[in-house]
PDB file of C-alpha atoms in Angstrom:
ATOM      1  CA  ASP A1072     -41.784-104.183-133.899  1.00 71.00           C
ATOM      2  CA  GLN A1073     -44.641-105.551-131.907  1.00 84.00           C
ATOM      3  CA  GLN A1074     -47.606-105.817-134.249  1.00 93.00           C
ATOM      4  CA  VAL A1075     -49.718-107.599-131.647  1.00 95.00           C
ATOM      5  CA  LYS A1076     -49.579-106.205-128.156  1.00 95.00           C
ATOM      6  CA  GLN A1077     -50.838-107.612-124.853  1.00 95.00           C
ATOM      7  CA  ASN A1078     -49.875-104.800-122.495  1.00 91.00           C
ATOM      8  CA  SER A1079     -51.062-106.379-119.264  1.00 90.00           C
ATOM      9  CA  PRO A1080     -48.786-109.235-118.300  1.00 92.00           C
ATOM     10  CA  SER A1081     -51.147-110.729-115.763  1.00 95.00           C
ATOM     11  CA  LEU A1082     -54.762-110.681-114.501  1.00 97.00           C
ATOM     12  CA  SER A1083     -56.234-112.163-111.344  1.00 97.00           C
ATOM     13  CA  VAL A1084     -59.990-112.637-110.906  1.00 98.00           C
ATOM     14  CA  GLN A1085     -62.306-114.401-108.512  1.00 97.00           C
ATOM     15  CA  GLU A1086     -63.932-117.617-109.580  1.00 97.00           C
ATOM     16  CA  GLY A1087     -67.418-116.962-111.032  1.00 97.00           C
ATOM     17  CA  ARG A1088     -66.530-113.386-112.120  1.00 97.00           C
ATOM     18  CA  ILE A1089     -65.775-112.198-115.638  1.00 98.00           C
ATOM     19  CA  SER A1090     -62.231-112.258-117.033  1.00 98.00           C
ATOM     20  CA  ILE A1091     -61.441-109.635-119.759  1.00 98.00           C
ATOM     21  CA  LEU A1092     -58.260-110.098-121.562  1.00 98.00           C
ATOM     22  CA  ASN A1093     -57.188-107.330-123.940  1.00 97.00           C
ATOM     23  CA  CYS A1094     -55.207-107.235-127.042  1.00 97.00           C
ATOM     24  CA  ASP A1095     -54.118-104.393-129.455  1.00 97.00           C
ATOM     25  CA  TYR A1096     -52.679-104.611-132.894  1.00 97.00           C
ATOM     26  CA  THR A1097     -51.041-102.136-135.236  1.00 96.00           C
ATOM     27  CA  ASN A1098     -51.167-103.780-138.686  1.00 93.00           C
ATOM     28  CA  SER A1099     -54.459-102.961-140.375  1.00 92.00           C
ATOM     29  CA  MET A1100     -53.890-105.687-142.880  1.00 91.00           C
ATOM     30  CA  PHE A1101     -54.678-108.375-140.290  1.00 92.00           C
ATOM     31  CA  ASP A1102     -58.011-109.876-141.089  1.00 87.00           C
ATOM     32  CA  TYR A1103     -58.273-112.751-138.722  1.00 90.00           C
ATOM     33  CA  PHE A1104     -57.678-112.904-134.989  1.00 94.00           C
ATOM     34  CA  LEU A1105     -57.207-115.850-132.629  1.00 93.00           C
ATOM     35  CA  TRP A1106     -56.827-116.592-128.950  1.00 96.00           C
ATOM     36  CA  TYR A1107     -54.635-119.506-127.768  1.00 96.00           C
ATOM     37  CA  LYS A1108     -54.431-120.858-124.187  1.00 97.00           C
ATOM     38  CA  LYS A1109     -51.320-122.328-122.782  1.00 95.00           C
ATOM     39  CA  TYR A1110     -50.739-124.364-119.674  1.00 95.00           C
ATOM     40  CA  PRO A1111     -47.217-124.734-118.235  1.00 91.00           C
ATOM     41  CA  ALA A1112     -45.040-127.335-120.049  1.00 88.00           C
ATOM     42  CA  GLU A1113     -47.611-127.607-122.816  1.00 92.00           C
ATOM     43  CA  GLY A1114     -48.040-126.092-126.241  1.00 94.00           C
ATOM     44  CA  PRO A1115     -50.575-123.386-127.032  1.00 95.00           C
ATOM     45  CA  THR A1116     -54.068-124.670-127.705  1.00 94.00           C
ATOM     46  CA  PHE A1117     -56.492-122.902-130.056  1.00 93.00           C
ATOM     47  CA  LEU A1118     -59.391-121.372-128.091  1.00 95.00           C
ATOM     48  CA  ILE A1119     -61.488-119.088-130.296  1.00 95.00           C
ATOM     49  CA  SER A1120     -61.149-116.890-133.346  1.00 92.00           C
ATOM     50  CA  ILE A1121     -62.864-114.013-135.090  1.00 93.00           C
ATOM     51  CA  SER A1122     -62.816-112.752-138.614  1.00 90.00           C
ATOM     52  CA  SER A1123     -62.398-109.054-139.235  1.00 91.00           C
ATOM     53  CA  ILE A1124     -65.825-108.906-140.893  1.00 91.00           C
ATOM     54  CA  LYS A1125     -67.382-109.627-137.471  1.00 93.00           C
ATOM     55  CA  ASP A1126     -67.332-107.805-134.228  1.00 95.00           C
ATOM     56  CA  LYS A1127     -68.283-110.649-131.905  1.00 97.00           C
ATOM     57  CA  ASN A1128     -67.856-114.458-131.742  1.00 95.00           C
ATOM     58  CA  GLU A1129     -69.163-116.581-128.913  1.00 96.00           C
ATOM     59  CA  ASP A1130     -68.357-120.085-127.925  1.00 94.00           C
ATOM     60  CA  GLY A1131     -69.717-121.238-124.613  1.00 96.00           C
ATOM     61  CA  ARG A1132     -68.144-119.236-121.810  1.00 97.00           C
ATOM     62  CA  PHE A1133     -65.726-117.488-124.219  1.00 98.00           C
ATOM     63  CA  THR A1134     -66.578-114.449-126.278  1.00 98.00           C
ATOM     64  CA  VAL A1135     -64.189-112.444-128.438  1.00 98.00           C
ATOM     65  CA  PHE A1136     -64.979-108.888-129.398  1.00 98.00           C
ATOM     66  CA  LEU A1137     -63.349-106.986-132.125  1.00 97.00           C
ATOM     67  CA  ASN A1138     -63.162-103.214-132.548  1.00 97.00           C
ATOM     68  CA  LYS A1139     -61.531-102.607-135.913  1.00 95.00           C
ATOM     69  CA  SER A1140     -61.496 -98.842-135.678  1.00 95.00           C
ATOM     70  CA  ALA A1141     -59.643 -99.014-132.415  1.00 96.00           C
ATOM     71  CA  LYS A1142     -57.543-102.050-133.508  1.00 96.00           C
ATOM     72  CA  HIS A1143     -58.485-103.690-130.343  1.00 97.00           C
ATOM     73  CA  LEU A1144     -59.892-107.081-129.389  1.00 97.00           C
ATOM     74  CA  SER A1145     -60.832-108.655-126.120  1.00 98.00           C
ATOM     75  CA  LEU A1146     -61.541-112.124-124.766  1.00 98.00           C
ATOM     76  CA  HIS A1147     -64.251-112.442-122.180  1.00 98.00           C
ATOM     77  CA  ILE A1148     -64.473-115.526-120.047  1.00 98.00           C
ATOM     78  CA  VAL A1149     -67.646-115.787-117.958  1.00 97.00           C
ATOM     79  CA  PRO A1150     -67.947-117.308-115.486  1.00 97.00           C
ATOM     80  CA  SER A1151     -64.256-117.783-114.832  1.00 98.00           C
ATOM     81  CA  GLN A1152     -63.157-121.083-113.399  1.00 97.00           C
ATOM     82  CA  PRO A1153     -59.913-122.146-111.719  1.00 97.00           C
ATOM     83  CA  GLY A1154     -59.144-124.353-114.666  1.00 96.00           C
ATOM     84  CA  ASP A1155     -59.029-121.274-116.857  1.00 97.00           C
ATOM     85  CA  SER A1156     -55.799-120.251-115.119  1.00 98.00           C
ATOM     86  CA  ALA A1157     -53.229-120.223-117.936  1.00 97.00           C
ATOM     87  CA  VAL A1158     -51.383-117.954-120.278  1.00 97.00           C
ATOM     88  CA  TYR A1159     -53.568-116.560-123.060  1.00 98.00           C
ATOM     89  CA  PHE A1160     -51.963-115.468-126.330  1.00 97.00           C
ATOM     90  CA  CYS A1161     -53.626-113.186-128.819  1.00 97.00           C
ATOM     91  CA  ALA A1162     -52.603-113.831-132.417  1.00 95.00           C
ATOM     92  CA  ALA A1163     -53.369-112.266-135.791  1.00 94.00           C
ATOM     93  CA  ARG A1164     -53.116-113.328-139.432  1.00 89.00           C
ATOM     94  CA  ARG A1165     -53.506-111.964-142.853  1.00 86.00           C
ATOM     95  CA  GLY A1166     -55.645-114.008-145.212  1.00 75.00           C
ATOM     96  CA  GLN A1167     -56.891-117.605-145.098  1.00 70.00           C
ATOM     97  CA  PRO A1168     -55.158-120.226-143.079  1.00 69.00           C
ATOM     98  CA  GLY A1169     -52.567-122.219-144.942  1.00 68.00           C
ATOM     99  CA  ALA A1170     -48.852-122.855-145.375  1.00 63.00           C
ATOM    100  CA  ASN A1171     -48.279-119.241-146.348  1.00 72.00           C
ATOM    101  CA  SER A1172     -50.206-117.958-143.423  1.00 75.00           C
ATOM    102  CA  LYS A1173     -48.163-116.568-140.609  1.00 82.00           C
ATOM    103  CA  LEU A1174     -49.518-116.085-137.117  1.00 88.00           C
ATOM    104  CA  THR A1175     -48.147-113.037-135.254  1.00 92.00           C
ATOM    105  CA  PHE A1176     -48.481-113.524-131.527  1.00 94.00           C
ATOM    106  CA  GLY A1177     -48.552-111.178-128.561  1.00 94.00           C
ATOM    107  CA  LYS A1178     -46.479-111.844-125.431  1.00 94.00           C
ATOM    108  CA  GLY A1179     -49.360-113.434-123.577  1.00 95.00           C
ATOM    109  CA  ILE A1180     -51.325-112.640-120.439  1.00 96.00           C
ATOM    110  CA  THR A1181     -51.191-114.857-117.385  1.00 97.00           C
ATOM    111  CA  LEU A1182     -54.673-115.294-116.019  1.00 98.00           C
ATOM    112  CA  SER A1183     -55.143-116.531-112.451  1.00 98.00           C
ATOM    113  CA  VAL A1184     -58.613-117.516-111.234  1.00 97.00           C
ATOM    114  CA  ARG A1185     -58.855-117.623-107.486  1.00 96.00           C
ATOM    115  CA  PRO A1186     -61.193-120.166-105.992  1.00 93.00           C
TER     116      PRO A1186
ATOM    117  CA  ASP B 427     -52.567-140.826-128.956  1.00 64.00           C
ATOM    118  CA  THR B 428     -50.527-137.622-128.816  1.00 69.00           C
ATOM    119  CA  ALA B 429     -51.433-135.297-131.708  1.00 91.00           C
ATOM    120  CA  VAL B 430     -48.159-133.282-132.050  1.00 96.00           C
ATOM    121  CA  SER B 431     -45.094-134.681-130.296  1.00 96.00           C
ATOM    122  CA  GLN B 432     -41.590-133.308-129.909  1.00 96.00           C
ATOM    123  CA  THR B 433     -38.437-134.846-128.697  1.00 96.00           C
ATOM    124  CA  PRO B 434     -36.522-134.116-126.589  1.00 97.00           C
ATOM    125  CA  LYS B 435     -38.559-132.051-124.145  1.00 96.00           C
ATOM    126  CA  TYR B 436     -35.409-130.618-122.629  1.00 97.00           C
ATOM    127  CA  LEU B 437     -32.056-130.121-124.212  1.00 97.00           C
ATOM    128  CA  VAL B 438     -29.005-128.750-122.460  1.00 97.00           C
ATOM    129  CA  THR B 439     -25.821-128.382-124.570  1.00 97.00           C
ATOM    130  CA  GLN B 440     -22.556-126.446-124.933  1.00 97.00           C
ATOM    131  CA  MET B 441     -21.954-123.614-127.356  1.00 97.00           C
ATOM    132  CA  GLY B 442     -20.763-124.808-130.681  1.00 97.00           C
ATOM    133  CA  ASN B 443     -22.480-128.186-130.583  1.00 97.00           C
ATOM    134  CA  ASP B 444     -24.877-129.398-133.283  1.00 97.00           C
ATOM    135  CA  LYS B 445     -28.301-130.655-132.117  1.00 97.00           C
ATOM    136  CA  SER B 446     -31.584-131.803-133.551  1.00 97.00           C
ATOM    137  CA  ILE B 447     -35.198-131.588-132.373  1.00 97.00           C
ATOM    138  CA  LYS B 448     -37.737-133.987-133.797  1.00 97.00           C
ATOM    139  CA  CYS B 449     -41.398-133.390-134.406  1.00 97.00           C
ATOM    140  CA  GLU B 450     -44.125-135.770-135.460  1.00 97.00           C
ATOM    141  CA  GLN B 451     -47.865-135.335-135.972  1.00 96.00           C
ATOM    142  CA  ASN B 452     -50.506-137.999-136.315  1.00 95.00           C
ATOM    143  CA  LEU B 453     -53.365-135.730-137.314  1.00 92.00           C
ATOM    144  CA  GLY B 454     -52.979-136.231-141.033  1.00 91.00           C
ATOM    145  CA  HIS B 455     -52.146-132.548-141.454  1.00 90.00           C
ATOM    146  CA  ASP B 456     -50.188-131.437-144.585  1.00 88.00           C
ATOM    147  CA  THR B 457     -48.499-128.336-143.107  1.00 90.00           C
ATOM    148  CA  MET B 458     -46.033-128.193-140.314  1.00 92.00           C
ATOM    149  CA  TYR B 459     -44.297-125.258-138.608  1.00 93.00           C
ATOM    150  CA  TRP B 460     -41.481-124.372-136.216  1.00 95.00           C
ATOM    151  CA  TYR B 461     -41.858-121.513-133.757  1.00 95.00           C
ATOM    152  CA  LYS B 462     -39.384-120.004-131.350  1.00 95.00           C
ATOM    153  CA  GLN B 463     -40.369-118.549-127.954  1.00 94.00           C
ATOM    154  CA  ASP B 464     -37.564-116.380-126.759  1.00 88.00           C
ATOM    155  CA  SER B 465     -36.831-114.900-123.367  1.00 84.00           C
ATOM    156  CA  LYS B 466     -39.288-112.047-124.003  1.00 81.00           C
ATOM    157  CA  LYS B 467     -42.095-114.698-124.363  1.00 83.00           C
ATOM    158  CA  PHE B 468     -42.875-113.840-127.971  1.00 86.00           C
ATOM    159  CA  LEU B 469     -43.809-116.829-130.201  1.00 92.00           C
ATOM    160  CA  LYS B 470     -42.303-116.193-133.648  1.00 92.00           C
ATOM    161  CA  ILE B 471     -42.569-118.356-136.639  1.00 92.00           C
ATOM    162  CA  MET B 472     -39.345-119.705-138.109  1.00 93.00           C
ATOM    163  CA  PHE B 473     -40.420-122.115-140.862  1.00 90.00           C
ATOM    164  CA  SER B 474     -43.389-123.719-142.475  1.00 89.00           C
ATOM    165  CA  TYR B 475     -43.555-126.805-144.662  1.00 88.00           C
ATOM    166  CA  ASN B 476     -46.451-127.944-146.854  1.00 86.00           C
ATOM    167  CA  ASN B 477     -46.187-131.513-148.264  1.00 82.00           C
ATOM    168  CA  LYS B 478     -42.542-131.553-147.480  1.00 81.00           C
ATOM    169  CA  GLU B 479     -41.895-128.286-149.355  1.00 85.00           C
ATOM    170  CA  LEU B 480     -40.445-125.240-147.533  1.00 86.00           C
ATOM    171  CA  ILE B 481     -42.967-122.392-147.733  1.00 84.00           C
ATOM    172  CA  ILE B 482     -41.981-119.878-145.045  1.00 83.00           C
ATOM    173  CA  ASN B 483     -38.425-119.079-143.975  1.00 83.00           C
ATOM    174  CA  GLU B 484     -38.377-116.114-141.569  1.00 85.00           C
ATOM    175  CA  THR B 485     -34.909-114.621-141.754  1.00 78.00           C
ATOM    176  CA  VAL B 486     -33.601-117.467-139.598  1.00 86.00           C
ATOM    177  CA  PRO B 487     -29.778-117.968-139.564  1.00 90.00           C
ATOM    178  CA  ASN B 488     -28.728-120.727-141.881  1.00 91.00           C
ATOM    179  CA  ARG B 489     -27.372-122.594-138.890  1.00 95.00           C
ATOM    180  CA  PHE B 490     -30.991-123.722-138.629  1.00 95.00           C
ATOM    181  CA  SER B 491     -32.002-126.338-141.112  1.00 93.00           C
ATOM    182  CA  PRO B 492     -35.477-127.860-141.123  1.00 92.00           C
ATOM    183  CA  LYS B 493     -35.947-131.259-142.749  1.00 92.00           C
ATOM    184  CA  SER B 494     -39.224-132.868-143.599  1.00 91.00           C
ATOM    185  CA  PRO B 495     -38.755-136.530-144.558  1.00 91.00           C
ATOM    186  CA  ASP B 496     -42.515-136.886-144.950  1.00 90.00           C
ATOM    187  CA  LYS B 497     -45.768-134.953-144.244  1.00 89.00           C
ATOM    188  CA  ALA B 498     -45.930-136.260-140.669  1.00 94.00           C
ATOM    189  CA  HIS B 499     -42.379-135.227-139.636  1.00 95.00           C
ATOM    190  CA  LEU B 500     -40.568-131.866-139.490  1.00 95.00           C
ATOM    191  CA  ASN B 501     -37.226-131.946-137.752  1.00 95.00           C
ATOM    192  CA  LEU B 502     -35.057-128.992-136.848  1.00 96.00           C
ATOM    193  CA  HIS B 503     -31.325-129.292-136.932  1.00 96.00           C
ATOM    194  CA  ILE B 504     -29.198-126.540-135.438  1.00 96.00           C
ATOM    195  CA  ASN B 505     -25.510-126.245-136.161  1.00 96.00           C
ATOM    196  CA  SER B 506     -22.841-124.337-134.052  1.00 97.00           C
ATOM    197  CA  LEU B 507     -25.210-123.500-131.257  1.00 97.00           C
ATOM    198  CA  GLU B 508     -24.982-120.019-129.765  1.00 96.00           C
ATOM    199  CA  LEU B 509     -26.115-118.665-126.358  1.00 95.00           C
ATOM    200  CA  GLY B 510     -28.878-116.722-128.059  1.00 93.00           C
ATOM    201  CA  ASP B 511     -30.421-119.901-129.379  1.00 95.00           C
ATOM    202  CA  SER B 512     -31.639-120.700-125.887  1.00 96.00           C
ATOM    203  CA  ALA B 513     -35.430-120.650-126.118  1.00 96.00           C
ATOM    204  CA  VAL B 514     -38.440-122.914-126.236  1.00 96.00           C
ATOM    205  CA  TYR B 515     -39.097-124.291-129.715  1.00 97.00           C
ATOM    206  CA  PHE B 516     -42.585-125.310-130.660  1.00 97.00           C
ATOM    207  CA  CYS B 517     -43.636-127.451-133.562  1.00 96.00           C
ATOM    208  CA  ALA B 518     -47.186-127.075-134.961  1.00 94.00           C
ATOM    209  CA  SER B 519     -49.275-128.622-137.707  1.00 92.00           C
ATOM    210  CA  SER B 520     -52.387-127.697-139.607  1.00 89.00           C
ATOM    211  CA  ARG B 521     -54.554-128.589-142.609  1.00 85.00           C
ATOM    212  CA  SER B 522     -54.374-126.437-145.628  1.00 77.00           C
ATOM    213  CA  GLY B 523     -57.427-125.778-147.878  1.00 68.00           C
ATOM    214  CA  SER B 524     -60.904-124.802-146.817  1.00 63.00           C
ATOM    215  CA  GLY B 525     -62.868-126.618-144.197  1.00 62.00           C
ATOM    216  CA  PRO B 526     -66.259-126.590-142.520  1.00 61.00           C
ATOM    217  CA  SER B 527     -65.095-123.928-140.082  1.00 61.00           C
ATOM    218  CA  PHE B 528     -62.077-121.820-139.443  1.00 58.00           C
ATOM    219  CA  SER B 529     -61.094-123.898-136.484  1.00 64.00           C
ATOM    220  CA  TYR B 530     -60.707-126.798-138.940  1.00 64.00           C
ATOM    221  CA  ASN B 531     -57.618-125.168-140.290  1.00 73.00           C
ATOM    222  CA  GLU B 532     -56.053-123.825-137.120  1.00 85.00           C
ATOM    223  CA  GLN B 533     -52.631-124.837-135.852  1.00 89.00           C
ATOM    224  CA  PHE B 534     -52.103-127.500-133.296  1.00 91.00           C
ATOM    225  CA  PHE B 535     -48.970-127.151-131.219  1.00 95.00           C
ATOM    226  CA  GLY B 536     -46.582-129.640-129.719  1.00 96.00           C
ATOM    227  CA  PRO B 537     -45.558-129.403-126.011  1.00 95.00           C
ATOM    228  CA  GLY B 538     -42.284-127.573-126.818  1.00 96.00           C
ATOM    229  CA  THR B 539     -38.598-128.268-126.455  1.00 97.00           C
ATOM    230  CA  ARG B 540     -36.663-126.142-124.021  1.00 96.00           C
ATOM    231  CA  LEU B 541     -33.146-125.581-125.391  1.00 97.00           C
ATOM    232  CA  THR B 542     -30.482-124.261-123.091  1.00 97.00           C
ATOM    233  CA  VAL B 543     -27.120-123.385-124.505  1.00 97.00           C
ATOM    234  CA  LEU B 544     -24.368-123.104-121.947  1.00 96.00           C
TER     235      LEU B 544
END
């Protein structure tokens, strides 16, 4: 069963515009959410995260919003740059990071930023 | 100065063979993981080790045997390879314990090993 869902497989935006990547989850026990970015032939790279006690976390051009009641989070990238073109994975976790901590990943969204 | 490295990057082999994938991290982390990304693109955890001790084992067939000779290495040995084992396998590492920020404890991934079983 897919506990983390990224229903849109791809997104294409113009350089300079906003990219909004969506993610839904079903497990209400998740209390920490992360976004990873992945280029071809590389491993995923941690991008930004948010605790379930917050509804927004911002880091430079990247902002993650969490709507717990809707079990929905989104990643906003503004302004989008061609170098942002990659696959973005949403992930969720129960509890603090550690060896017992499992990340549950979505399928990923392929973002293409057109120059 | 690679943080998490895996060898080989590509592995093509016949059904029934035994193969190993090696992983090394030079980040001083104490926890290492193996993930499998299947044809449907889901990344799923297989194992985690903390200080050479197995912590997570996610209903993986016992043909898969992780081995951690030390904190910096976590190798994956696969016996009697099957067609369904074809996937990209990612190694990752992290620090356990609390840090100055959540990102301090997040997982760093290797570049992946694409295994193709013919």
